[in-house]
Amino acid sequence: MTDPNAIENNPFKELGKIPENKYHDGYTLDSTYITVRDGVKIAATICLPKGLSPDEKIPTLLTQT
C-alpha cells in the first residue's frame, strides 16, 4: 500500500533549497609544509576554489593518510 503522505514526506523536496554553487571557475592547488608543535613538518596540499576572496570563510574537508 502506498503511503498517502509520501509526497509530503519526500526528503528530496529540500534539494531546491540548496544554494547554487558560486565557484564554477575550478580550483587552485598549492603544496606547502605545516610545522607542528614538536617541530615536525607535515606536507599539505591545499585545494581552494578559484575566485575565493582572502577573508571569505568556507567549509573545510581534511583528509589524512
mmCIF file with all atom_site columns, C-alpha atoms in Angstrom:
data_model
loop_
_atom_site.group_PDB
_atom_site.id
_atom_site.type_symbol
_atom_site.label_atom_id
_atom_site.label_alt_id
_atom_site.label_comp_id
_atom_site.label_asym_id
_atom_site.label_entity_id
_atom_site.label_seq_id
_atom_site.pdbx_PDB_ins_code
_atom_site.Cartn_x
_atom_site.Cartn_y
_atom_site.Cartn_z
_atom_site.occupancy
_atom_site.B_iso_or_equiv
_atom_site.pdbx_formal_charge
_atom_site.auth_seq_id
_atom_site.auth_comp_id
_atom_site.auth_asym_id
_atom_site.auth_atom_id
_atom_site.pdbx_PDB_model_num
ATOM 1  C CA . MET A 1 1  ? 0.000  0.000  0.000   1.00 0.00 ? 1  MET A CA 1
ATOM 2  C CA . THR A 1 2  ? 1.269  3.475  -0.853  1.00 0.00 ? 2  THR A CA 1
ATOM 3  C CA . ASP A 1 3  ? 1.717  5.996  1.946   1.00 0.00 ? 3  ASP A CA 1
ATOM 4  C CA . PRO A 1 4  ? -0.705 8.878  1.275   1.00 0.00 ? 4  PRO A CA 1
ATOM 5  C CA . ASN A 1 5  ? 1.845  11.282 2.819   1.00 0.00 ? 5  ASN A CA 1
ATOM 6  C CA . ALA A 1 6  ? 4.766  10.054 0.685   1.00 0.00 ? 6  ALA A CA 1
ATOM 7  C CA . ILE A 1 7  ? 4.873  13.197 -1.451  1.00 0.00 ? 7  ILE A CA 1
ATOM 8  C CA . GLU A 1 8  ? 4.700  15.480 1.592   1.00 0.00 ? 8  GLU A CA 1
ATOM 9  C CA . ASN A 1 9  ? 7.409  13.489 3.428   1.00 0.00 ? 9  ASN A CA 1
ATOM 10 C CA . ASN A 1 10 ? 9.769  13.280 0.447   1.00 0.00 ? 10 ASN A CA 1
ATOM 11 C CA . PRO A 1 11 ? 13.279 14.325 1.632   1.00 0.00 ? 11 PRO A CA 1
ATOM 12 C CA . PHE A 1 12 ? 14.267 15.286 -1.921  1.00 0.00 ? 12 PHE A CA 1
ATOM 13 C CA . LYS A 1 13 ? 11.889 18.255 -1.921  1.00 0.00 ? 13 LYS A CA 1
ATOM 14 C CA . GLU A 1 14 ? 14.579 20.090 0.103   1.00 0.00 ? 14 GLU A CA 1
ATOM 15 C CA . LEU A 1 15 ? 17.036 19.914 -2.820  1.00 0.00 ? 15 LEU A CA 1
ATOM 16 C CA . GLY A 1 16 ? 15.503 23.024 -4.341  1.00 0.00 ? 16 GLY A CA 1
ATOM 17 C CA . LYS A 1 17 ? 16.572 24.969 -1.243  1.00 0.00 ? 17 LYS A CA 1
ATOM 18 C CA . ILE A 1 18 ? 20.296 24.217 -1.621  1.00 0.00 ? 18 ILE A CA 1
ATOM 19 C CA . PRO A 1 19 ? 22.159 27.394 -2.638  1.00 0.00 ? 19 PRO A CA 1
ATOM 20 C CA . GLU A 1 20 ? 23.737 27.406 -6.068  1.00 0.00 ? 20 GLU A CA 1
ATOM 21 C CA . ASN A 1 21 ? 27.473 26.717 -6.209  1.00 0.00 ? 21 ASN A CA 1
ATOM 22 C CA . LYS A 1 22 ? 29.145 30.071 -6.856  1.00 0.00 ? 22 LYS A CA 1
ATOM 23 C CA . TYR A 1 23 ? 32.582 28.553 -7.572  1.00 0.00 ? 23 TYR A CA 1
ATOM 24 C CA . HIS A 1 24 ? 32.358 27.368 -11.168 1.00 0.00 ? 24 HIS A CA 1
ATOM 25 C CA . ASP A 1 25 ? 35.827 28.530 -12.247 1.00 0.00 ? 25 ASP A CA 1
ATOM 26 C CA . GLY A 1 26 ? 37.601 25.441 -10.969 1.00 0.00 ? 26 GLY A CA 1
ATOM 27 C CA . TYR A 1 27 ? 40.179 25.364 -8.207  1.00 0.00 ? 27 TYR A CA 1
ATOM 28 C CA . THR A 1 28 ? 43.810 26.073 -7.376  1.00 0.00 ? 28 THR A CA 1
ATOM 29 C CA . LEU A 1 29 ? 46.272 23.638 -5.825  1.00 0.00 ? 29 LEU A CA 1
ATOM 30 C CA . ASP A 1 30 ? 49.117 24.650 -3.522  1.00 0.00 ? 30 ASP A CA 1
ATOM 31 C CA . SER A 1 31 ? 51.631 22.408 -1.768  1.00 0.00 ? 31 SER A CA 1
ATOM 32 C CA . THR A 1 32 ? 53.212 23.537 1.496   1.00 0.00 ? 32 THR A CA 1
ATOM 33 C CA . TYR A 1 33 ? 54.587 22.279 4.802   1.00 0.00 ? 33 TYR A CA 1
ATOM 34 C CA . ILE A 1 34 ? 52.873 22.891 8.134   1.00 0.00 ? 34 ILE A CA 1
ATOM 35 C CA . THR A 1 35 ? 55.151 22.917 11.185  1.00 0.00 ? 35 THR A CA 1
ATOM 36 C CA . VAL A 1 36 ? 53.502 21.353 14.227  1.00 0.00 ? 36 VAL A CA 1
ATOM 37 C CA . ARG A 1 37 ? 54.317 21.903 17.938  1.00 0.00 ? 37 ARG A CA 1
ATOM 38 C CA . ASP A 1 38 ? 57.163 19.398 18.119  1.00 0.00 ? 38 ASP A CA 1
ATOM 39 C CA . GLY A 1 39 ? 58.874 20.909 15.068  1.00 0.00 ? 39 GLY A CA 1
ATOM 40 C CA . VAL A 1 40 ? 57.887 18.169 12.622  1.00 0.00 ? 40 VAL A CA 1
ATOM 41 C CA . LYS A 1 41 ? 56.853 19.438 9.200   1.00 0.00 ? 41 LYS A CA 1
ATOM 42 C CA . ILE A 1 42 ? 53.779 17.856 7.649   1.00 0.00 ? 42 ILE A CA 1
ATOM 43 C CA . ALA A 1 43 ? 53.260 18.081 3.889   1.00 0.00 ? 43 ALA A CA 1
ATOM 44 C CA . ALA A 1 44 ? 49.897 19.560 2.914   1.00 0.00 ? 44 ALA A CA 1
ATOM 45 C CA . THR A 1 45 ? 48.137 20.032 -0.391  1.00 0.00 ? 45 THR A CA 1
ATOM 46 C CA . ILE A 1 46 ? 45.607 22.848 -0.256  1.00 0.00 ? 46 ILE A CA 1
ATOM 47 C CA . CYS A 1 47 ? 42.799 22.918 -2.805  1.00 0.00 ? 47 CYS A CA 1
ATOM 48 C CA . LEU A 1 48 ? 40.774 26.154 -2.910  1.00 0.00 ? 48 LEU A CA 1
ATOM 49 C CA . PRO A 1 49 ? 38.075 27.327 -5.306  1.00 0.00 ? 49 PRO A CA 1
ATOM 50 C CA . LYS A 1 50 ? 39.195 29.993 -7.768  1.00 0.00 ? 50 LYS A CA 1
ATOM 51 C CA . GLY A 1 51 ? 37.729 33.409 -7.072  1.00 0.00 ? 51 GLY A CA 1
ATOM 52 C CA . LEU A 1 52 ? 37.765 32.968 -3.290  1.00 0.00 ? 52 LEU A CA 1
ATOM 53 C CA . SER A 1 53 ? 38.437 36.277 -1.533  1.00 0.00 ? 53 SER A CA 1
ATOM 54 C CA . PRO A 1 54 ? 41.155 36.231 1.185   1.00 0.00 ? 54 PRO A CA 1
ATOM 55 C CA . ASP A 1 55 ? 38.697 36.995 4.003   1.00 0.00 ? 55 ASP A CA 1
ATOM 56 C CA . GLU A 1 56 ? 35.966 34.580 2.868   1.00 0.00 ? 56 GLU A CA 1
ATOM 57 C CA . LYS A 1 57 ? 35.339 31.523 5.047   1.00 0.00 ? 57 LYS A CA 1
ATOM 58 C CA . ILE A 1 58 ? 34.266 28.215 3.539   1.00 0.00 ? 58 ILE A CA 1
ATOM 59 C CA . PRO A 1 59 ? 33.701 24.688 4.919   1.00 0.00 ? 59 PRO A CA 1
ATOM 60 C CA . THR A 1 60 ? 36.854 22.575 5.172   1.00 0.00 ? 60 THR A CA 1
ATOM 61 C CA . LEU A 1 61 ? 37.456 18.925 4.414   1.00 0.00 ? 61 LEU A CA 1
ATOM 62 C CA . LEU A 1 62 ? 40.589 17.393 5.964   1.00 0.00 ? 62 LEU A CA 1
ATOM 63 C CA . THR A 1 63 ? 41.876 14.060 4.683   1.00 0.00 ? 63 THR A CA 1
ATOM 64 C CA . GLN A 1 64 ? 44.829 12.400 6.412   1.00 0.00 ? 64 GLN A CA 1
ATOM 65 C CA . THR A 1 65 ? 46.657 9.327  5.157   1.00 0.00 ? 65 THR A CA 1
#
